[in-house]
């Protein structure tokens, strides 16, 4: 068994290696965030069974709590995501920062960046999370700089603030009015925003009466609980053996889903797009594109026994409902073996229509989207929506609208 000093040396070496790697990969871009990653002992905040190698991995989220169905409700985010969010928040010494979703580790990193004259308020809806975070932060020496509170952060933290930065570490379908009320005039709001089922972690600053994005990252988070939780609609289809395929809709649910009854018994159609993607190349922005520009877009999951599940590895959980059919994103190897061609496969009487509609948008993304990066806006309900620039696409939320602008689309 390794003795204590060997373990401490190994942790220090892994900590330095993680910071080196995050800097080399461009995930850390400022000296203050680098110093925080070189200082905070990640293992102190993680369950004892988590090895040092996992604790200091670049991309190792650690689930710390699950609900009765086994679904993750709390976790410590992967190191690279924490690094990116701290950079997105543009933190500086002396700032007062709100962290929504607690655990201790990320609050300690923020506390290092804002320094002895700064302050962190870390809020979690779950008292088990806050109780533990408080103990861990105190024993690590951060009690004087970090206040841990148990509350549903959707309503803000009325006795605290205003905040120079708010970092939301839980997936949210909308921006709570309280988060904007408690943000300083030049404050930064960083949050994983779910847009029609697809999440981007967006850094926002105020621009007059609305918000404009300053940065965007790809990341997944556990969903917000409490008053602001997002309601999704599920449509469950059954095959002849009783196995289920589930379609999950966010904001827009197609009118006549009854037409999908029995579609799994119908023959399938497929259409290929001639759009190819080399191996090891992300096409995550295609999912975002489909979520914004494909009416009837939904997320797809399938029981293990279904025909769909049997097509293991050749399909992605993004689908569209069109009339009496649904189509989903598929890929097949290119003849040269260097990548995949994207296409759509569909179940139902309107299968050609559904697959064709999806393929049209794959081709539109290839033409107008894949080589540029979108920017986002958020216009609260009380802002002047007539000022939303022409050629911007809009997604309705409860407390405002999200906008996207894809430079070459318009
Ligand atoms: C990904 S974890 C937080 C990770 C943490 N910031 C870290 O150190 O990496 C997300 C947390 O958000 C919390 N949460 C969910 N809904 C919330 C709400 N409405 N208000 C406050 N916290 C919430 C969950 O209980 C969970 O602990």
CSV table of C-alpha atoms in Angstrom, one decimal, residues 3-365:
chain,number,residue,atom,x,y,z
A,3,UNK,CA,2.4,5.6,2.1
A,4,UNK,CA,0.9,9.0,2.7
A,5,UNK,CA,3.8,11.0,1.3
A,6,UNK,CA,3.9,8.9,-1.9
A,7,UNK,CA,0.2,9.6,-2.4
A,8,UNK,CA,0.7,13.3,-1.8
A,9,UNK,CA,3.6,13.4,-4.3
A,10,UNK,CA,1.6,11.5,-6.9
A,11,UNK,CA,-1.4,13.8,-6.5
A,12,UNK,CA,0.9,16.9,-6.9
A,13,UNK,CA,2.4,15.4,-10.0
A,14,UNK,CA,-1.0,14.6,-11.5
A,15,UNK,CA,-2.3,18.1,-10.6
A,16,UNK,CA,0.6,19.7,-12.4
A,17,UNK,CA,0.1,17.4,-15.4
A,18,UNK,CA,-3.6,18.2,-15.6
A,19,UNK,CA,-3.0,22.0,-15.5
A,20,UNK,CA,-0.3,21.5,-18.2
A,21,UNK,CA,-2.6,19.6,-20.4
A,22,UNK,CA,-5.6,22.0,-20.0
A,23,UNK,CA,-3.2,24.9,-20.9
A,24,UNK,CA,-1.8,23.0,-23.9
A,25,UNK,CA,-5.3,22.1,-25.1
A,26,UNK,CA,-6.5,25.8,-24.9
A,27,UNK,CA,-9.0,25.0,-22.2
A,28,UNK,CA,-7.2,27.2,-19.7
A,29,UNK,CA,-6.3,30.6,-21.2
A,30,UNK,CA,-5.6,32.8,-18.2
A,31,UNK,CA,-2.9,32.7,-15.5
A,32,UNK,CA,-5.4,33.0,-12.7
A,33,UNK,CA,-7.4,29.9,-13.8
A,34,UNK,CA,-4.1,28.1,-14.3
A,35,UNK,CA,-3.0,28.9,-10.8
A,36,UNK,CA,-6.3,27.7,-9.4
A,37,UNK,CA,-6.0,24.3,-11.1
A,38,UNK,CA,-2.4,24.1,-9.9
A,39,UNK,CA,-3.5,24.7,-6.3
A,40,UNK,CA,-6.9,23.0,-5.6
A,41,UNK,CA,-6.6,19.4,-4.4
A,42,UNK,CA,-9.4,17.8,-6.5
A,43,UNK,CA,-9.2,14.5,-4.5
A,44,UNK,CA,-10.2,16.4,-1.3
A,45,UNK,CA,-13.7,17.0,-2.8
A,46,UNK,CA,-14.3,13.7,-4.5
A,47,UNK,CA,-15.6,10.4,-2.9
A,48,UNK,CA,-12.7,8.4,-1.4
A,49,UNK,CA,-13.3,5.5,-3.9
A,50,UNK,CA,-12.4,7.8,-6.8
A,51,UNK,CA,-8.8,7.2,-7.8
A,52,UNK,CA,-6.3,10.0,-8.3
A,53,UNK,CA,-6.0,9.1,-12.0
A,54,UNK,CA,-9.8,9.7,-12.4
A,55,UNK,CA,-9.7,12.8,-10.2
A,56,UNK,CA,-7.0,14.4,-12.3
A,57,UNK,CA,-8.4,13.2,-15.7
A,58,UNK,CA,-9.3,15.9,-18.2
A,59,UNK,CA,-12.7,14.5,-19.0
A,60,UNK,CA,-13.9,12.5,-16.0
A,61,UNK,CA,-17.2,13.7,-14.6
A,62,UNK,CA,-17.9,11.9,-11.3
A,63,UNK,CA,-21.6,11.2,-10.4
A,64,UNK,CA,-22.1,11.8,-6.7
A,65,UNK,CA,-25.8,11.2,-6.3
A,66,UNK,CA,-28.5,9.3,-8.3
A,67,UNK,CA,-32.3,9.3,-7.8
A,68,UNK,CA,-34.3,6.2,-7.1
A,69,UNK,CA,-34.4,5.3,-10.8
A,70,UNK,CA,-30.6,5.5,-11.1
A,71,UNK,CA,-30.6,8.9,-12.9
A,72,UNK,CA,-27.7,11.2,-12.0
A,73,UNK,CA,-28.9,14.2,-10.0
A,74,UNK,CA,-25.6,15.5,-8.8
A,75,UNK,CA,-22.0,15.2,-10.1
A,76,UNK,CA,-18.7,16.9,-10.1
A,77,UNK,CA,-18.1,18.2,-13.6
A,78,UNK,CA,-15.2,17.2,-15.7
A,79,UNK,CA,-12.0,19.2,-15.2
A,80,UNK,CA,-12.0,20.7,-18.7
A,81,UNK,CA,-15.6,21.8,-18.4
A,82,UNK,CA,-14.8,23.5,-15.1
A,83,UNK,CA,-11.8,25.2,-16.7
A,84,UNK,CA,-13.9,26.4,-19.7
A,85,UNK,CA,-16.7,27.8,-17.5
A,86,UNK,CA,-14.3,29.7,-15.3
A,87,UNK,CA,-12.7,31.2,-18.4
A,88,UNK,CA,-16.1,31.9,-19.9
A,89,UNK,CA,-17.1,33.8,-16.8
A,90,UNK,CA,-14.0,36.1,-17.2
A,91,UNK,CA,-13.4,36.1,-13.4
A,92,UNK,CA,-11.1,38.6,-11.8
A,93,UNK,CA,-9.7,39.1,-8.3
A,94,UNK,CA,-12.2,40.7,-5.9
A,95,UNK,CA,-15.3,39.6,-7.7
A,96,UNK,CA,-18.5,38.3,-6.1
A,97,UNK,CA,-19.6,35.1,-7.9
A,98,UNK,CA,-22.7,33.0,-7.7
A,99,UNK,CA,-22.3,29.3,-8.4
A,100,UNK,CA,-25.6,27.5,-9.0
A,101,UNK,CA,-25.2,23.8,-8.3
A,102,UNK,CA,-22.8,23.0,-5.6
A,103,UNK,CA,-20.3,20.3,-4.6
A,104,UNK,CA,-17.3,22.2,-3.3
A,105,UNK,CA,-14.6,21.6,-5.9
A,106,UNK,CA,-15.7,24.2,-8.4
A,107,UNK,CA,-16.4,26.7,-5.6
A,108,UNK,CA,-12.8,26.2,-4.4
A,109,UNK,CA,-11.5,26.8,-7.9
A,110,UNK,CA,-13.6,30.0,-8.2
A,111,UNK,CA,-12.4,31.1,-4.7
A,112,UNK,CA,-8.8,30.7,-5.9
A,113,UNK,CA,-9.4,32.9,-8.9
A,114,UNK,CA,-11.3,35.7,-7.1
A,115,UNK,CA,-8.7,35.7,-4.3
A,116,UNK,CA,-8.9,36.8,-0.7
A,117,UNK,CA,-10.9,40.0,-1.5
A,118,UNK,CA,-13.5,38.1,-3.6
A,119,UNK,CA,-16.5,36.1,-2.5
A,120,UNK,CA,-18.3,33.0,-3.7
A,121,UNK,CA,-21.9,32.0,-3.0
A,122,UNK,CA,-22.6,28.4,-3.8
A,123,UNK,CA,-26.2,27.3,-3.9
A,124,UNK,CA,-27.7,23.8,-4.3
A,125,UNK,CA,-31.3,22.6,-4.0
A,126,UNK,CA,-30.2,19.4,-2.3
A,127,UNK,CA,-29.3,19.7,1.4
A,128,UNK,CA,-27.1,16.5,1.2
A,129,UNK,CA,-25.0,18.3,-1.4
A,130,UNK,CA,-24.7,21.5,0.5
A,131,UNK,CA,-24.0,19.8,3.9
A,132,UNK,CA,-21.1,17.9,2.4
A,133,UNK,CA,-19.8,20.9,0.3
A,134,UNK,CA,-19.8,23.0,3.4
A,135,UNK,CA,-17.7,20.4,5.4
A,136,UNK,CA,-15.3,19.9,2.5
A,137,UNK,CA,-14.8,23.6,1.8
A,138,UNK,CA,-14.2,24.3,5.5
A,139,UNK,CA,-11.7,21.6,5.9
A,140,UNK,CA,-9.9,22.8,2.8
A,141,UNK,CA,-9.6,26.3,4.2
A,142,UNK,CA,-12.2,28.1,2.1
A,143,UNK,CA,-14.9,28.8,4.7
A,144,UNK,CA,-14.1,32.6,4.9
A,145,UNK,CA,-14.5,33.0,1.1
A,146,UNK,CA,-17.3,30.7,0.2
A,147,UNK,CA,-20.8,30.7,1.5
A,148,UNK,CA,-22.8,27.6,0.9
A,149,UNK,CA,-26.6,27.8,0.8
A,150,UNK,CA,-29.4,25.3,0.4
A,151,UNK,CA,-32.1,26.8,-1.8
A,152,UNK,CA,-33.9,26.4,-5.1
A,153,UNK,CA,-31.6,28.8,-7.1
A,154,UNK,CA,-34.4,29.5,-9.6
A,155,UNK,CA,-35.7,32.1,-7.3
A,156,UNK,CA,-32.2,33.7,-6.8
A,157,UNK,CA,-30.6,34.3,-3.5
A,158,UNK,CA,-32.4,37.3,-2.2
A,159,UNK,CA,-30.1,38.2,0.7
A,160,UNK,CA,-26.9,38.0,-1.4
A,161,UNK,CA,-25.5,39.7,-4.5
A,162,UNK,CA,-25.3,41.6,-6.8
A,163,UNK,CA,-23.0,39.2,-8.6
A,164,UNK,CA,-20.2,40.1,-11.0
A,165,UNK,CA,-20.6,36.6,-12.5
A,166,UNK,CA,-23.1,33.8,-12.2
A,167,UNK,CA,-22.0,30.3,-13.2
A,168,UNK,CA,-24.9,27.9,-13.6
A,169,UNK,CA,-23.6,24.3,-13.4
A,170,UNK,CA,-26.9,22.5,-14.1
A,171,UNK,CA,-28.7,22.2,-17.4
A,172,UNK,CA,-31.6,24.7,-17.7
A,173,UNK,CA,-34.3,25.3,-20.3
A,174,UNK,CA,-34.6,29.0,-19.6
A,175,UNK,CA,-32.9,32.0,-17.8
A,176,UNK,CA,-34.6,32.7,-14.4
A,177,UNK,CA,-35.5,36.4,-14.2
A,178,UNK,CA,-33.8,36.4,-10.7
A,179,UNK,CA,-30.4,35.5,-12.2
A,180,UNK,CA,-30.6,38.7,-14.3
A,181,UNK,CA,-32.0,40.8,-11.5
A,182,UNK,CA,-29.0,39.8,-9.4
A,183,UNK,CA,-26.3,40.3,-12.1
A,184,UNK,CA,-24.4,43.5,-12.1
A,185,UNK,CA,-24.7,45.8,-15.2
A,186,UNK,CA,-21.4,44.4,-16.7
A,187,UNK,CA,-21.8,41.0,-15.2
A,188,UNK,CA,-21.3,37.7,-17.0
A,189,UNK,CA,-23.8,34.8,-16.9
A,190,UNK,CA,-22.5,31.4,-17.9
A,191,UNK,CA,-25.1,28.6,-18.2
A,192,UNK,CA,-25.8,25.3,-20.0
A,193,UNK,CA,-28.9,26.3,-22.0
A,194,UNK,CA,-31.1,23.6,-23.4
A,195,UNK,CA,-32.5,24.6,-26.8
A,196,UNK,CA,-35.0,22.2,-28.2
A,197,UNK,CA,-33.2,19.3,-26.5
A,198,UNK,CA,-29.7,20.3,-27.4
A,199,UNK,CA,-27.4,22.0,-24.8
A,200,UNK,CA,-24.7,24.6,-25.2
A,201,UNK,CA,-22.8,26.3,-22.3
A,202,UNK,CA,-23.1,29.9,-23.2
A,203,UNK,CA,-21.4,32.9,-21.8
A,204,UNK,CA,-23.7,36.0,-21.9
A,205,UNK,CA,-23.1,39.7,-21.3
A,206,UNK,CA,-25.7,42.4,-21.3
A,207,UNK,CA,-26.2,44.4,-24.5
A,208,UNK,CA,-28.7,47.1,-23.8
A,209,UNK,CA,-31.9,45.4,-22.7
A,210,UNK,CA,-30.9,41.9,-23.8
A,211,UNK,CA,-28.0,39.5,-23.6
A,212,UNK,CA,-25.5,38.7,-26.3
A,213,UNK,CA,-23.2,35.6,-26.2
A,214,UNK,CA,-19.5,36.0,-25.7
A,215,UNK,CA,-18.6,32.3,-25.8
A,216,UNK,CA,-20.1,28.9,-26.4
A,217,UNK,CA,-19.0,25.4,-25.3
A,218,UNK,CA,-20.3,21.9,-25.8
A,219,UNK,CA,-21.1,20.2,-22.5
A,220,UNK,CA,-23.7,18.0,-20.8
A,221,UNK,CA,-25.1,18.6,-17.4
A,222,UNK,CA,-27.6,17.0,-15.0
A,223,UNK,CA,-31.0,18.8,-15.3
A,224,UNK,CA,-32.3,21.6,-13.1
A,225,UNK,CA,-34.7,20.5,-10.4
A,226,UNK,CA,-37.3,22.6,-8.6
A,227,UNK,CA,-39.5,25.5,-9.8
A,228,UNK,CA,-37.6,26.0,-13.1
A,229,UNK,CA,-37.3,22.4,-14.1
A,230,UNK,CA,-38.0,21.8,-17.8
A,231,UNK,CA,-41.0,19.8,-18.7
A,232,UNK,CA,-40.4,17.5,-21.6
A,233,UNK,CA,-43.1,15.5,-23.5
A,234,UNK,CA,-42.6,11.8,-24.3
A,235,UNK,CA,-44.3,9.8,-27.0
A,236,UNK,CA,-43.9,6.1,-26.6
A,237,UNK,CA,-44.2,3.8,-29.6
A,238,UNK,CA,-44.4,0.0,-29.3
A,239,UNK,CA,-43.3,-2.7,-31.7
A,240,UNK,CA,-45.0,-6.0,-32.2
A,241,UNK,CA,-43.0,-7.5,-29.3
A,242,UNK,CA,-43.9,-4.7,-26.9
A,243,UNK,CA,-40.4,-3.1,-27.0
A,244,UNK,CA,-40.5,0.6,-26.9
A,245,UNK,CA,-39.1,3.5,-28.9
A,246,UNK,CA,-39.4,6.9,-27.2
A,247,UNK,CA,-39.5,10.3,-28.8
A,248,UNK,CA,-38.8,13.2,-26.4
A,249,UNK,CA,-40.0,16.7,-27.4
A,250,UNK,CA,-38.9,20.0,-25.8
A,251,UNK,CA,-41.0,23.1,-26.6
A,252,UNK,CA,-42.8,22.2,-29.8
A,253,UNK,CA,-44.9,19.0,-30.0
A,254,UNK,CA,-46.3,18.2,-33.4
A,255,UNK,CA,-50.1,18.3,-33.5
A,256,UNK,CA,-51.1,14.8,-34.6
A,257,UNK,CA,-48.8,12.3,-32.9
A,258,UNK,CA,-51.6,9.8,-33.1
A,259,UNK,CA,-50.6,9.2,-36.7
A,260,UNK,CA,-47.5,7.5,-35.5
A,261,UNK,CA,-49.5,4.6,-34.0
A,262,UNK,CA,-48.1,1.3,-35.5
A,263,UNK,CA,-45.3,3.0,-37.5
A,264,UNK,CA,-42.8,0.5,-36.1
A,265,UNK,CA,-44.6,-2.2,-38.0
A,266,UNK,CA,-44.3,-0.3,-41.3
A,267,UNK,CA,-41.3,-0.9,-43.7
A,268,UNK,CA,-38.4,1.5,-43.4
A,269,UNK,CA,-37.1,4.0,-45.9
A,270,UNK,CA,-33.6,5.6,-46.0
A,271,UNK,CA,-32.2,8.5,-47.9
A,272,UNK,CA,-28.5,9.4,-48.0
A,273,UNK,CA,-27.3,13.0,-48.2
A,274,UNK,CA,-23.8,12.8,-49.9
A,275,UNK,CA,-22.6,14.9,-46.9
A,276,UNK,CA,-19.5,13.2,-45.4
A,277,UNK,CA,-17.7,13.6,-42.2
A,278,UNK,CA,-14.1,12.4,-41.7
A,279,UNK,CA,-13.3,10.1,-38.8
A,280,UNK,CA,-12.5,11.8,-35.5
A,281,UNK,CA,-14.3,15.0,-36.6
A,282,UNK,CA,-17.1,16.3,-34.5
A,283,UNK,CA,-20.4,17.2,-36.2
A,284,UNK,CA,-22.1,18.2,-32.9
A,285,UNK,CA,-23.2,21.5,-34.5
A,286,UNK,CA,-25.3,19.5,-36.9
A,287,UNK,CA,-27.4,18.4,-34.0
A,288,UNK,CA,-27.8,22.1,-32.9
A,289,UNK,CA,-28.7,23.0,-36.5
A,290,UNK,CA,-31.4,20.3,-36.7
A,291,UNK,CA,-32.8,21.3,-33.3
A,292,UNK,CA,-33.2,24.9,-34.5
A,293,UNK,CA,-34.3,24.4,-38.1
A,294,UNK,CA,-36.1,21.1,-38.4
A,295,UNK,CA,-39.8,21.5,-37.3
A,296,UNK,CA,-40.8,18.3,-35.4
A,297,UNK,CA,-37.3,17.7,-34.1
A,298,UNK,CA,-37.0,15.4,-31.1
A,299,UNK,CA,-34.6,13.1,-29.2
A,300,UNK,CA,-34.9,9.4,-29.8
A,301,UNK,CA,-34.2,6.4,-27.5
A,302,UNK,CA,-34.9,2.7,-28.1
A,303,UNK,CA,-35.3,-0.4,-25.9
A,304,UNK,CA,-32.5,-3.0,-26.4
A,305,UNK,CA,-34.9,-5.4,-28.0
A,306,UNK,CA,-36.1,-3.1,-30.8
A,307,UNK,CA,-35.0,-3.4,-34.5
A,308,UNK,CA,-33.6,0.2,-34.1
A,309,UNK,CA,-31.3,-0.8,-31.2
A,310,UNK,CA,-30.1,-3.7,-33.3
A,311,UNK,CA,-28.6,-1.2,-35.8
A,312,UNK,CA,-26.1,-0.5,-33.0
A,313,UNK,CA,-23.5,2.2,-33.8
A,314,UNK,CA,-25.1,3.4,-37.1
A,315,UNK,CA,-27.6,5.9,-35.7
A,316,UNK,CA,-27.8,9.0,-33.5
A,317,UNK,CA,-30.5,10.0,-31.1
A,318,UNK,CA,-31.8,12.9,-33.2
A,319,UNK,CA,-35.1,12.5,-35.0
A,320,UNK,CA,-37.9,14.4,-36.7
A,321,UNK,CA,-41.6,13.7,-36.8
A,322,UNK,CA,-43.3,14.5,-40.1
A,323,UNK,CA,-46.9,13.4,-40.8
A,324,UNK,CA,-47.3,9.7,-40.2
A,325,UNK,CA,-43.6,9.0,-39.9
A,326,UNK,CA,-40.4,9.7,-37.9
A,327,UNK,CA,-36.9,9.8,-39.3
A,328,UNK,CA,-33.6,9.7,-37.5
A,329,UNK,CA,-30.0,10.5,-38.2
A,330,UNK,CA,-27.9,7.7,-39.5
A,331,UNK,CA,-24.4,7.2,-40.9
A,332,UNK,CA,-22.6,4.6,-43.1
A,333,UNK,CA,-19.0,4.2,-44.0
A,334,UNK,CA,-17.7,6.1,-47.0
A,335,UNK,CA,-16.4,3.9,-49.9
A,336,UNK,CA,-12.8,5.1,-49.2
A,337,UNK,CA,-13.2,4.2,-45.5
A,338,UNK,CA,-12.0,7.6,-44.4
A,339,UNK,CA,-15.3,8.7,-42.8
A,340,UNK,CA,-19.0,8.4,-42.8
A,341,UNK,CA,-21.9,9.7,-45.0
A,342,UNK,CA,-24.8,11.1,-43.2
A,343,UNK,CA,-28.4,10.2,-44.0
A,344,UNK,CA,-31.9,9.6,-42.5
A,345,UNK,CA,-33.8,6.4,-42.0
A,346,UNK,CA,-37.6,6.5,-41.4
A,347,UNK,CA,-40.5,4.5,-40.1
A,348,UNK,CA,-44.0,5.1,-41.3
A,349,UNK,CA,-46.2,5.9,-44.3
A,350,UNK,CA,-44.7,9.3,-44.7
A,351,UNK,CA,-41.2,7.9,-44.4
A,352,UNK,CA,-39.9,9.5,-47.6
A,353,UNK,CA,-41.1,12.9,-46.6
A,354,UNK,CA,-39.6,12.6,-43.1
A,355,UNK,CA,-36.3,11.3,-44.2
A,356,UNK,CA,-36.2,13.8,-47.1
A,357,UNK,CA,-36.9,16.7,-44.8
A,358,UNK,CA,-34.0,15.7,-42.5
A,359,UNK,CA,-31.6,15.2,-45.4
A,360,UNK,CA,-32.5,18.6,-46.7
A,361,UNK,CA,-31.4,20.1,-43.4
A,362,UNK,CA,-28.2,18.0,-43.3
A,363,UNK,CA,-27.3,19.5,-46.7
A,364,UNK,CA,-28.3,23.0,-45.6
A,365,UNK,CA,-25.9,22.6,-42.6
